[in-house]
Short mmCIF file of C-alpha atoms in Angstrom, two decimals:
data_model
loop_
_atom_site.label_atom_id
_atom_site.label_comp_id
_atom_site.label_asym_id
_atom_site.label_seq_id
_atom_site.Cartn_x
_atom_site.Cartn_y
_atom_site.Cartn_z
CA MET A 83 280.05 -78.52 27.72
CA MET A 84 280.10 -75.31 25.39
CA ALA A 85 277.41 -72.72 26.23
CA HIS A 86 275.19 -71.92 23.17
CA ALA A 87 274.88 -68.34 22.05
CA ILE A 88 271.53 -66.50 22.94
CA ALA A 89 269.36 -66.54 19.78
CA PRO A 90 265.61 -66.30 19.26
CA ASP A 91 263.46 -69.38 19.02
CA TYR A 92 260.77 -68.50 16.51
CA GLY A 93 258.88 -71.58 17.25
CA GLN A 94 258.49 -70.98 21.04
CA GLN A 95 254.87 -71.12 22.29
CA PHE A 96 253.36 -69.73 25.47
CA ILE A 97 251.39 -72.06 27.93
CA PHE A 98 249.47 -68.96 28.97
CA PRO A 99 248.90 -65.97 26.72
CA PRO A 100 251.20 -62.99 27.62
CA ALA A 101 249.13 -60.19 29.41
CA LEU A 102 248.75 -56.78 27.67
CA GLU A 103 249.73 -55.13 30.76
CA ASP A 104 253.11 -56.78 30.69
CA TRP A 105 254.16 -55.18 27.42
CA VAL A 106 255.40 -51.78 28.59
CA PRO A 107 257.27 -50.85 31.75
CA LYS A 108 255.54 -49.31 34.68
CA ASP A 109 256.99 -45.90 34.15
CA HIS A 110 256.67 -45.82 30.31
CA PRO A 111 255.39 -42.47 28.76
CA ALA A 112 252.38 -44.52 27.14
CA ARG A 113 250.94 -45.13 30.62
CA PHE A 114 251.14 -41.45 31.48
CA LEU A 115 249.46 -40.54 28.28
CA ARG A 116 246.74 -42.90 28.95
CA GLU A 117 246.18 -41.43 32.39
CA PHE A 118 246.14 -38.06 31.07
CA VAL A 119 243.58 -38.60 28.42
CA ASP A 120 241.34 -40.74 30.63
CA GLN A 121 241.02 -37.85 33.17
CA LEU A 122 239.77 -35.48 30.40
CA ASP A 123 236.11 -34.72 29.67
CA LEU A 124 236.51 -34.79 25.86
CA SER A 125 232.77 -33.80 25.23
CA LEU A 126 233.31 -30.76 27.54
CA LEU A 127 236.40 -29.83 25.67
CA GLY A 128 234.36 -29.72 22.35
CA PHE A 129 235.44 -33.14 20.80
CA VAL A 130 232.90 -34.53 18.31
CA MET A 131 231.37 -37.55 20.02
CA PRO A 132 230.54 -39.95 17.01
CA SER A 133 227.52 -42.11 16.92
CA ALA A 134 226.51 -44.75 14.24
CA THR A 135 223.17 -46.67 14.00
CA GLU A 136 224.45 -48.90 11.22
CA GLY A 137 227.64 -49.96 9.56
CA ARG A 138 230.99 -50.19 11.62
CA PRO A 139 231.16 -48.45 14.83
CA PRO A 140 233.18 -45.44 14.96
CA TYR A 141 236.53 -45.18 16.88
CA ALA A 142 236.31 -43.52 20.31
CA PRO A 143 237.67 -39.93 20.28
CA SER A 144 239.85 -40.84 23.50
CA LEU A 145 241.53 -43.73 21.42
CA LEU A 146 242.35 -41.38 18.47
CA LEU A 147 243.53 -38.59 20.70
CA LYS A 148 245.78 -41.00 22.56
CA ILE A 149 247.31 -42.11 19.28
CA TRP A 150 247.98 -38.39 18.26
CA LEU A 151 249.68 -37.58 21.56
CA TYR A 152 251.71 -40.55 21.32
CA GLY A 153 252.92 -39.58 17.94
CA TYR A 154 253.79 -36.07 18.98
CA PHE A 155 255.45 -37.28 21.86
CA HIS A 156 257.61 -39.57 19.81
CA ARG A 157 258.04 -37.23 16.94
CA ILE A 158 255.53 -39.05 14.60
CA ARG A 159 253.35 -36.30 12.86
CA SER A 160 252.33 -38.12 9.74
CA THR A 161 248.92 -39.83 9.55
CA ARG A 162 250.35 -42.76 7.44
CA LYS A 163 253.39 -43.13 9.80
CA LEU A 164 250.87 -43.11 12.83
CA GLU A 165 249.01 -45.95 10.99
CA ALA A 166 252.06 -48.09 10.62
CA ALA A 167 253.04 -47.28 14.20
CA CYS A 168 249.70 -48.84 15.36
CA ARG A 169 250.92 -51.86 13.90
CA GLU A 170 254.57 -51.75 14.86
CA HIS A 171 255.17 -49.90 17.94
CA LEU A 172 254.80 -52.23 20.94
CA SER A 173 253.95 -49.36 23.47
CA LEU A 174 251.34 -47.91 21.00
CA LEU A 175 249.76 -51.53 20.48
CA TRP A 176 249.39 -51.58 24.36
CA LEU A 177 248.09 -48.04 24.40
CA THR A 178 245.45 -48.69 21.71
CA GLY A 179 244.64 -52.21 23.12
CA LEU A 180 245.61 -53.78 19.65
CA ILE A 181 243.08 -51.51 17.71
CA GLN A 182 244.77 -50.22 14.55
CA PRO A 183 242.85 -47.29 13.13
CA ASP A 184 243.72 -46.31 9.44
CA HIS A 185 245.18 -43.03 8.35
CA ASN A 186 241.98 -41.70 6.94
CA SER A 187 240.29 -42.09 10.54
CA LEU A 188 243.15 -40.34 12.09
CA TRP A 189 243.13 -37.38 9.67
CA ARG A 190 239.31 -37.02 10.00
CA PHE A 191 239.60 -36.81 13.70
CA TRP A 192 242.22 -34.03 13.33
CA ARG A 193 240.16 -32.12 10.73
CA ASP A 194 237.05 -32.16 12.67
CA ASN A 195 238.44 -31.48 16.23
CA GLN A 196 240.98 -28.69 15.57
CA ARG A 197 239.50 -26.30 18.10
CA ALA A 198 239.26 -29.00 20.75
CA LEU A 199 242.75 -30.20 20.11
CA ARG A 200 243.89 -26.62 20.89
CA GLU A 201 242.13 -27.08 24.18
CA ILE A 202 244.50 -29.87 25.12
CA PHE A 203 247.31 -27.34 25.45
CA LYS A 204 245.35 -25.47 28.12
CA GLN A 205 244.67 -28.77 29.88
CA THR A 206 248.53 -29.38 30.08
CA VAL A 207 249.00 -25.99 31.60
CA GLN A 208 246.39 -26.48 34.29
CA VAL A 209 247.88 -29.76 35.31
CA ALA A 210 251.27 -28.28 35.52
CA VAL A 211 249.99 -25.64 37.69
CA ARG A 212 248.35 -28.13 40.04
CA ALA A 213 251.44 -30.13 39.93
CA GLY A 214 253.70 -27.24 40.95
CA CYS A 215 255.56 -27.05 37.75
CA VAL A 216 254.76 -23.35 37.05
CA GLY A 217 256.66 -20.79 39.17
CA LEU A 218 254.25 -17.86 38.77
CA ALA A 219 257.25 -15.38 39.26
CA LEU A 220 258.85 -14.82 35.86
CA GLN A 221 258.05 -15.83 32.39
CA ALA A 222 259.38 -15.02 28.90
CA LEU A 223 257.65 -14.19 25.60
CA ASP A 224 259.08 -14.61 22.19
CA GLY A 225 258.30 -15.75 18.64
CA THR A 226 259.95 -17.86 15.87
CA LYS A 227 259.41 -17.96 12.22
CA ILE A 228 258.65 -21.62 10.77
CA GLU A 229 258.42 -22.24 7.17
CA ALA A 230 255.06 -22.90 5.51
CA CYS A 231 254.25 -26.43 4.02
CA ALA A 232 253.82 -24.64 0.56
CA ALA A 233 256.70 -24.46 -1.83
CA GLY A 234 258.34 -20.91 -2.14
CA PRO A 235 259.08 -21.13 -5.75
CA SER A 236 255.57 -21.53 -6.85
CA SER A 237 254.62 -18.04 -5.44
CA TRP A 238 253.24 -15.32 -7.60
CA SER A 239 254.44 -11.64 -7.50
CA ARG A 240 252.18 -8.64 -7.91
CA GLU A 241 253.81 -7.77 -11.26
CA TYR A 242 253.29 -11.47 -12.57
CA MET A 243 249.63 -11.51 -11.45
CA GLU A 244 248.73 -8.20 -12.99
CA LYS A 245 250.34 -9.41 -16.41
CA LEU A 246 248.61 -12.84 -16.28
CA LEU A 247 245.27 -11.03 -15.33
CA SER A 248 245.60 -8.93 -18.45
CA ALA A 249 246.61 -11.80 -20.55
CA LEU A 250 243.56 -13.81 -19.29
CA ASP A 251 241.16 -11.01 -19.86
CA GLU A 252 242.27 -10.72 -23.44
CA ALA A 253 242.06 -14.27 -24.05
CA LEU A 254 238.74 -14.72 -22.58
CA ALA A 255 237.47 -11.65 -24.42
CA HIS A 256 238.63 -13.22 -27.79
CA THR A 257 236.99 -16.61 -26.74
CA GLU A 258 233.80 -15.09 -25.82
CA LEU A 259 233.69 -13.25 -29.16
CA ALA A 260 234.36 -16.42 -31.15
CA ILE A 261 231.63 -18.22 -29.17
CA VAL A 262 229.08 -15.64 -30.11
CA GLN A 263 230.16 -15.93 -33.82
CA GLU A 264 229.95 -19.78 -33.78
CA GLU A 265 226.62 -19.82 -31.98
CA ARG A 266 225.27 -17.59 -34.86
CA ALA A 267 226.58 -19.76 -37.48
CA GLN A 268 226.00 -23.26 -35.75
CA PRO A 269 223.33 -23.18 -33.08
CA GLY A 270 224.26 -25.68 -30.20
CA TYR A 271 227.88 -24.77 -30.44
CA ARG A 272 229.78 -26.51 -27.56
CA LEU A 273 231.93 -24.32 -25.33
CA PRO A 274 235.81 -24.81 -25.87
CA ALA A 275 237.71 -26.90 -23.23
CA GLY A 276 239.34 -25.05 -20.64
CA LEU A 277 237.13 -22.01 -20.63
CA ALA A 278 235.91 -22.76 -17.07
CA GLU A 279 239.29 -23.25 -15.90
CA ARG A 280 240.54 -19.81 -17.15
CA GLN A 281 237.55 -18.09 -15.75
CA ALA A 282 238.33 -19.86 -12.43
CA LEU A 283 241.99 -18.78 -12.57
CA ARG A 284 241.01 -15.17 -13.33
CA GLU A 285 238.81 -15.09 -10.27
CA GLN A 286 241.68 -16.45 -8.23
CA ILE A 287 244.12 -13.81 -9.46
CA LYS A 288 241.67 -11.05 -8.71
CA GLY A 289 241.02 -12.41 -5.23
CA GLY A 290 244.90 -12.66 -4.77
CA LEU A 291 245.46 -9.03 -5.92
CA ALA A 292 242.76 -7.82 -3.51
CA GLN A 293 244.35 -9.58 -0.70
CA LEU A 294 247.77 -8.12 -1.56
CA ALA A 295 246.10 -4.66 -1.66
CA ALA A 296 244.46 -5.08 1.69
CA ASP A 297 247.68 -6.47 3.28
CA GLY A 298 250.14 -4.24 1.60
CA ARG A 299 252.24 -7.26 0.30
CA ALA A 300 254.06 -7.90 -2.88
CA TYR A 301 253.88 -11.73 -3.00
CA TYR A 302 250.94 -14.21 -3.03
CA HIS A 303 250.90 -18.11 -2.88
CA PRO A 304 248.06 -19.54 -4.79
CA VAL A 305 248.11 -22.89 -2.76
CA GLU A 306 248.58 -21.29 0.78
CA PRO A 307 247.28 -17.75 0.50
CA GLU A 308 247.42 -17.12 4.31
CA ALA A 309 251.28 -17.64 4.38
CA ARG A 310 253.40 -14.44 4.20
CA ARG A 311 256.96 -13.94 3.35
CA MET A 312 259.25 -13.88 6.42
CA LYS A 313 262.84 -14.12 7.38
CA VAL A 314 263.49 -17.85 8.27
CA ASP A 315 267.04 -18.67 9.22
CA GLY A 316 268.33 -15.79 7.13
CA LYS A 317 266.21 -16.57 4.05
CA ASN A 318 263.04 -15.06 2.65
CA ARG A 319 260.53 -17.82 2.87
CA PHE A 320 256.55 -18.11 3.12
CA ALA A 321 256.08 -18.89 6.73
CA TYR A 322 253.90 -18.25 9.97
CA ASN A 323 255.00 -16.55 13.13
CA ALA A 324 254.69 -18.99 16.09
CA GLN A 325 254.48 -17.28 19.66
CA ALA A 326 255.17 -18.87 23.04
CA LEU A 327 255.16 -17.73 26.70
CA ALA A 328 257.30 -19.85 28.92
CA ASP A 329 257.46 -20.07 32.70
CA GLU A 330 260.98 -19.72 34.23
CA LYS A 331 260.75 -22.74 36.75
CA THR A 332 260.68 -25.76 34.52
CA GLY A 333 260.03 -24.34 31.09
CA VAL A 334 256.29 -25.13 31.02
CA ILE A 335 254.74 -23.06 28.12
CA VAL A 336 251.65 -21.28 29.51
CA ALA A 337 250.41 -19.52 26.34
CA CYS A 338 250.90 -20.13 22.55
CA GLU A 339 249.66 -18.80 19.41
CA ALA A 340 250.65 -18.74 15.68
CA THR A 341 250.01 -15.64 13.34
CA ARG A 342 250.68 -14.59 9.88
CA GLN A 343 252.19 -11.45 11.00
CA GLU A 344 255.81 -10.79 10.19
CA THR A 345 256.58 -8.97 13.32
CA ASP A 346 255.76 -9.43 17.02
CA VAL A 347 253.87 -6.02 17.35
CA GLU A 348 250.49 -6.33 18.93
CA GLN A 349 251.30 -9.73 20.42
CA LEU A 350 252.44 -8.56 23.90
CA VAL A 351 249.09 -8.09 25.66
CA PRO A 352 247.07 -10.90 24.04
CA MET A 353 250.00 -13.43 24.92
CA ILE A 354 250.15 -12.35 28.51
CA GLU A 355 246.25 -12.26 28.88
CA GLN A 356 246.02 -15.88 27.37
CA GLY A 357 248.67 -16.90 29.94
CA ARG A 358 246.75 -15.40 32.68
CA GLU A 359 243.56 -17.24 31.40
CA ASN A 360 245.30 -20.52 31.30
CA VAL A 361 247.16 -20.26 34.65
CA GLY A 362 244.40 -18.51 36.65
CA ILE A 363 244.36 -15.58 39.06
CA ALA A 364 247.81 -16.82 40.65
CA ALA A 365 249.49 -15.23 37.53
CA LEU A 366 248.35 -11.66 38.30
CA ASN A 367 251.77 -10.59 39.59
CA THR A 368 253.86 -12.61 37.28
CA LEU A 369 256.81 -10.60 35.56
CA THR A 370 256.91 -11.03 31.63
CA VAL A 371 260.17 -10.29 29.97
CA ALA A 372 260.36 -9.89 26.10
CA ASP A 373 262.73 -8.58 23.60
CA THR A 374 262.66 -5.33 21.68
CA GLY A 375 260.18 -6.75 19.12
CA TYR A 376 257.37 -6.34 21.67
CA GLY A 377 258.43 -3.03 22.69
CA ALA A 378 256.30 -0.81 20.38
CA GLY A 379 255.01 2.20 22.23
CA ALA A 380 251.29 1.14 21.76
CA ASP A 381 251.83 -2.12 23.03
CA LEU A 382 253.79 -0.76 26.18
CA ARG A 383 250.89 1.66 26.69
CA ALA A 384 248.27 -1.04 26.44
CA ALA A 385 250.17 -3.20 29.01
CA SER A 386 250.37 -0.43 31.38
CA GLU A 387 246.74 0.49 31.08
CA LYS A 388 245.92 -3.15 31.81
CA GLY A 389 248.14 -3.33 34.87
CA LEU A 390 250.60 -5.96 33.31
CA ASN A 391 253.98 -6.18 34.75
CA VAL A 392 256.32 -6.19 31.69
CA LEU A 393 259.91 -5.67 30.90
CA ALA A 394 260.44 -4.94 27.22
CA PRO A 395 263.00 -2.52 25.75
CA PRO A 396 261.34 0.18 23.52
CA MET A 397 261.51 -0.21 19.78
CA GLU A 398 263.99 2.91 19.18
CA GLY A 399 266.63 1.42 16.91
CA SER A 400 270.28 0.75 17.46
CA SER A 401 271.33 3.60 15.13
CA THR A 402 270.50 6.22 17.84
CA ALA A 403 272.21 4.64 20.62
CA ASP A 404 275.51 6.71 20.15
CA GLN A 405 273.77 9.84 19.28
CA PRO A 406 273.71 12.15 22.44
CA TYR A 407 270.76 14.24 21.05
CA ALA A 408 268.58 11.44 19.84
CA THR A 409 264.91 11.60 20.83
CA ARG A 410 265.24 9.06 23.64
CA TYR A 411 267.41 11.74 25.57
CA PHE A 412 264.69 14.39 25.66
CA HIS A 413 262.68 14.05 28.80
CA TYR A 414 258.86 14.54 28.71
CA ASP A 415 257.11 15.48 31.95
CA ALA A 416 253.56 14.07 31.62
CA LYS A 417 252.25 16.27 34.47
CA GLU A 418 253.63 19.56 33.36
CA ARG A 419 253.34 18.51 29.68
CA THR A 420 256.76 19.91 28.93
CA VAL A 421 259.91 18.53 27.19
CA THR A 422 263.48 19.16 28.27
CA CYS A 423 266.49 18.71 26.09
CA PRO A 424 269.76 17.30 27.21
CA GLN A 425 270.99 20.76 27.76
CA GLY A 426 268.31 21.50 30.28
CA LYS A 427 266.27 23.78 28.05
CA LYS A 428 262.44 23.48 27.77
CA LEU A 429 261.00 23.32 24.25
CA ASP A 430 258.05 25.42 23.25
CA HIS A 431 254.62 23.81 22.57
CA GLU A 432 253.60 24.38 18.91
CA GLY A 433 250.22 22.69 18.99
CA HIS A 434 249.05 19.21 17.90
CA THR A 435 248.05 17.01 14.92
CA THR A 436 246.42 13.72 14.32
CA ASN A 437 248.26 10.65 13.08
CA LYS A 438 246.45 7.33 12.65
CA GLY A 439 243.75 8.58 14.90
CA GLN A 440 246.13 9.39 17.64
CA ARG A 441 246.78 13.04 18.95
CA VAL A 442 250.41 13.97 18.50
CA GLU A 443 251.71 17.09 20.60
CA ARG A 444 254.42 19.01 18.70
CA TYR A 445 257.27 20.74 20.56
CA ARG A 446 260.05 22.89 19.04
CA CYS A 447 263.25 24.40 20.25
CA HIS A 448 263.72 28.15 19.62
CA TRP A 449 267.00 28.65 21.36
CA ARG A 450 269.01 30.30 18.59
CA ASP A 451 272.24 30.43 20.67
CA CYS A 452 272.44 26.76 21.57
CA PRO A 453 276.06 25.59 21.58
CA VAL A 454 275.14 21.98 20.18
CA ARG A 455 272.54 23.15 17.65
CA ALA A 456 274.49 21.84 14.64
CA GLN A 457 274.83 18.47 16.37
CA CYS A 458 271.06 18.47 17.38
CA THR A 459 269.36 19.30 14.09
CA ARG A 460 269.63 20.48 10.68
CA ASP A 461 266.34 22.11 10.72
CA PRO A 462 266.64 25.97 10.49
CA LYS A 463 263.56 26.50 12.48
CA GLY A 464 265.08 24.37 15.39
CA ARG A 465 264.65 20.91 16.63
CA GLN A 466 261.12 19.48 16.67
CA LEU A 467 259.77 16.61 18.87
CA GLU A 468 256.52 14.73 18.64
CA VAL A 469 254.92 13.37 21.81
CA ARG A 470 252.50 10.59 21.22
CA PRO A 471 250.12 9.14 23.82
CA HIS A 472 252.47 6.30 24.54
CA THR A 473 255.45 8.44 25.21
CA PRO A 474 255.21 8.45 28.93
CA GLN A 475 255.23 4.47 28.93
CA VAL A 476 257.95 4.25 26.69
CA GLN A 477 260.09 6.65 28.83
CA ALA A 478 259.24 4.71 31.97
CA MET A 479 260.16 1.43 30.57
CA ARG A 480 263.55 2.97 29.37
CA GLU A 481 264.23 4.37 32.80
CA ARG A 482 263.17 0.94 34.46
CA LEU A 483 265.59 -1.07 32.45
CA GLN A 484 268.44 1.13 33.61
CA GLU A 485 267.91 -0.36 37.11
CA PRO A 486 270.23 -3.32 37.83
CA PRO A 487 267.63 -5.61 39.39
CA ALA A 488 265.29 -5.05 36.40
CA ARG A 489 268.20 -5.52 33.94
CA ALA A 490 269.26 -8.70 35.73
CA LEU A 491 265.62 -10.03 35.31
CA TRP A 492 265.44 -9.10 31.81
CA SER A 493 268.68 -10.86 30.97
CA GLN A 494 267.13 -14.30 32.01
CA ARG A 495 264.75 -13.95 28.92
CA GLY A 496 267.02 -15.93 26.61
CA GLN A 497 267.58 -18.76 28.97
CA ILE A 498 263.87 -19.27 29.61
CA ILE A 499 262.26 -19.06 26.03
CA GLU A 500 265.02 -19.45 23.36
CA ARG A 501 265.83 -23.05 24.53
CA ILE A 502 262.16 -23.88 23.93
CA PHE A 503 262.47 -23.01 20.37
CA ALA A 504 265.76 -24.69 20.05
CA GLN A 505 264.32 -27.95 21.48
CA ILE A 506 261.32 -27.87 19.16
CA LYS A 507 263.51 -27.16 16.12
CA GLN A 508 266.33 -29.37 16.94
CA HIS A 509 265.33 -32.16 19.26
CA GLU A 510 261.65 -32.43 17.85
CA GLY A 511 263.04 -31.95 14.44
CA PHE A 512 260.39 -29.51 13.53
CA ARG A 513 261.38 -26.76 11.07
CA ARG A 514 258.37 -26.64 8.69
CA TRP A 515 254.78 -26.92 9.09
CA THR A 516 253.11 -30.18 7.79
CA VAL A 517 249.65 -28.74 7.57
CA TRP A 518 248.06 -25.98 5.29
CA GLY A 519 246.39 -22.84 6.33
CA LEU A 520 246.45 -20.70 9.40
CA ALA A 521 243.76 -22.58 11.39
CA ALA A 522 245.67 -25.85 11.01
CA VAL A 523 249.02 -24.23 11.81
CA LYS A 524 247.51 -22.82 15.15
CA THR A 525 246.34 -26.57 15.94
CA GLN A 526 249.70 -28.06 15.19
CA TRP A 527 251.56 -25.33 17.31
CA ALA A 528 249.09 -25.94 20.17
CA MET A 529 249.96 -29.70 20.02
CA LEU A 530 253.77 -29.08 19.83
CA CYS A 531 253.58 -26.88 22.80
CA ALA A 532 251.39 -29.30 24.68
CA THR A 533 253.98 -32.02 23.91
CA LEU A 534 256.72 -30.13 25.49
CA ASN A 535 254.48 -29.52 28.61
CA LEU A 536 253.67 -33.21 28.63
CA ARG A 537 257.34 -34.11 28.65
CA VAL A 538 257.77 -31.88 31.79
CA LEU A 539 254.77 -33.44 33.46
CA TYR A 540 255.87 -37.07 32.60
CA GLN A 541 258.98 -36.59 34.60
CA THR A 542 257.01 -35.31 37.62
CA TRP A 543 254.52 -38.14 37.21
CA ARG A 544 257.34 -40.82 37.48
CA THR A 545 258.22 -39.59 40.83
CA LYS A 546 254.60 -39.00 42.27
CA ARG A 547 252.59 -41.88 41.06
CA GLY A 548 251.00 -44.23 43.63
CA THR A 549 250.92 -48.05 43.89
CA ARG A 550 248.06 -50.48 44.13
CA PRO A 551 249.31 -54.12 44.73
CA VAL A 552 247.30 -56.81 43.31
CA GLY A 553 247.18 -58.56 46.78
CA ALA A 554 248.33 -61.65 48.53
CA GLN A 555 245.73 -63.88 47.19
CA MET A 556 246.85 -63.55 43.68
CA ALA A 557 250.44 -64.09 44.43
CA ALA A 558 249.50 -67.16 46.47
CA ARG A 559 247.32 -68.61 43.58
CA LEU A 560 250.40 -68.24 41.25
CA MET A 561 252.67 -70.07 43.55
CA ARG A 562 250.32 -72.85 43.76
CA GLN A 563 250.13 -73.07 40.02
CA ARG A 564 253.97 -73.10 40.05
CA LYS A 565 254.21 -76.04 42.26
CA LYS A 566 251.35 -77.79 40.33
CA TRP A 567 252.79 -77.54 36.95
CA GLY A 568 256.44 -77.48 37.74
CA PHE A 569 257.65 -74.71 35.65
CA ALA A 570 259.08 -71.38 36.37
CA LEU A 571 256.56 -68.55 37.02
CA THR A 572 259.00 -66.48 39.08
CA THR A 573 258.89 -63.63 36.71
CA ALA A 574 255.22 -63.50 36.33
CA THR A 575 254.65 -64.09 40.25
CA ARG A 576 257.15 -61.26 40.94
CA HIS A 577 255.29 -58.96 38.51
CA MET A 578 251.66 -59.71 39.69
CA ALA A 579 252.79 -59.44 43.38
CA GLY A 580 253.88 -55.80 42.79
CA ARG A 581 252.10 -54.78 39.74
CA ARG A 582 250.83 -51.29 39.39
CA SER A 583 247.27 -50.94 38.11
CA PRO A 584 246.69 -48.91 34.96
CA LEU A 585 244.87 -46.37 37.19
CA ALA A 586 247.44 -46.54 39.99
CA SER A 587 248.98 -43.28 39.45
CA SER A 588 245.79 -41.44 38.56
CA THR A 589 246.26 -39.57 41.92
CA PHE A 590 248.83 -37.52 40.26
CA PHE A 591 245.97 -35.61 38.44
CA ALA A 592 243.64 -35.74 41.32
CA ARG A 593 245.79 -34.71 44.28
CA SER A 594 248.40 -32.48 42.73
CA ASN A 595 248.36 -28.94 43.99
CA SER A 596 250.52 -25.80 43.39
CA ASN A 597 252.43 -26.35 46.61
CA GLN A 598 254.03 -29.46 45.33
CA ALA A 599 257.72 -29.48 44.00
CA CYS A 600 258.11 -30.27 40.41
CA ALA A 601 260.59 -32.90 39.38
CA SER A 602 263.57 -31.40 37.40
#
């Protein structure tokens, strides 16, 4: 007898309806996401708890949050695609209990709970600390530019806006004069069409020019005015600057932020302090490594004053590296308040001045017979140096990075943080924001970073979850049914005898502690 090929039987029916719990494997990410959300106090995190006295009951915030986390976990970030997934993804059908919210409900939940959604990231950090996934020894800080949702070609330059404003002012002046003349000739004359639109456009241009003047920028985007032009993959695009602070042990992101600033200046201290707040007091002695973008003198001074353990090369420029008489080679003694040149001569103090609210001390070399004077300066009065309040911290950081142990620790920076950005852009396929405005960008970045943390936690959860057998009585009852009806219940019996309850692994969140080892 020839065996028949395996093919689907679309007319097949079940004697017993399939159980919802049988639809996904025991270690499926959907089960982990359900447990993660169920252990959260959403009202305490700031989620809007809806109530309705008439009409259709609202969707529970926990349900919509599970859908959003599932979507980001599976690289689905569109509300319409999430709506379709609620009908088509078997594991999402299990997670929602066959409830299928529409895309408008999903979007309203995102819109109304942005601050609370950013708190989800902090919850992932705290769970990671309890699960032992955060080493608390070394962490790396960096930023990456991600293109804004708005299209670049539709931006306005300052020159274009000024010409357009002048043309609008002239056109509106003629229109207003014509209105006055027509009103005198024909009382009750109707305003011309488009006048209100032109007046609104003029106000928008005035606001844009005021913003450009305040920011010191030359380009403005009428659709997304908060975005700024930045270098993105070697091109000049409207973008936002995404910041992340990652722990060395398993790559858990302990702090994240998104800004509209083109550089990483003034981000060092806020990011480390956010990481301390998220992780707790255990992070007080953690070493943070960062690249030169975070090595501004004011930032190094602020980190030193707050007692932060930081390794970041000062921003001195590579062009002076081969110059033996560059400013970096002059030594400043903070106690004696003296400056010594590479030739061992002390410079004379010439007073001080004020620059941007900071006191700047001035020193000048008066050694006329210096053998390297021509190499050191072209100033006929002699070489002049300015010592700013952050000079001691910059000098100390420069000397510290010359030590081999510190240099070895700093060299690990790229391995820790840059792979995080590579994973987001390549594996997650996220190279452009899908939301508009800085507030929404902050929320989306927090959700992306939370997703990466959840991936780490999911691997740990798989190895640490507990079991809760249904019991011998259930298995015995199924066996009696098998004998009575005479059909194979082997699969169902085996499943029910060793099934894990949907809350079986909730002990992962309740009993985890920092002494446990995190799964790689």
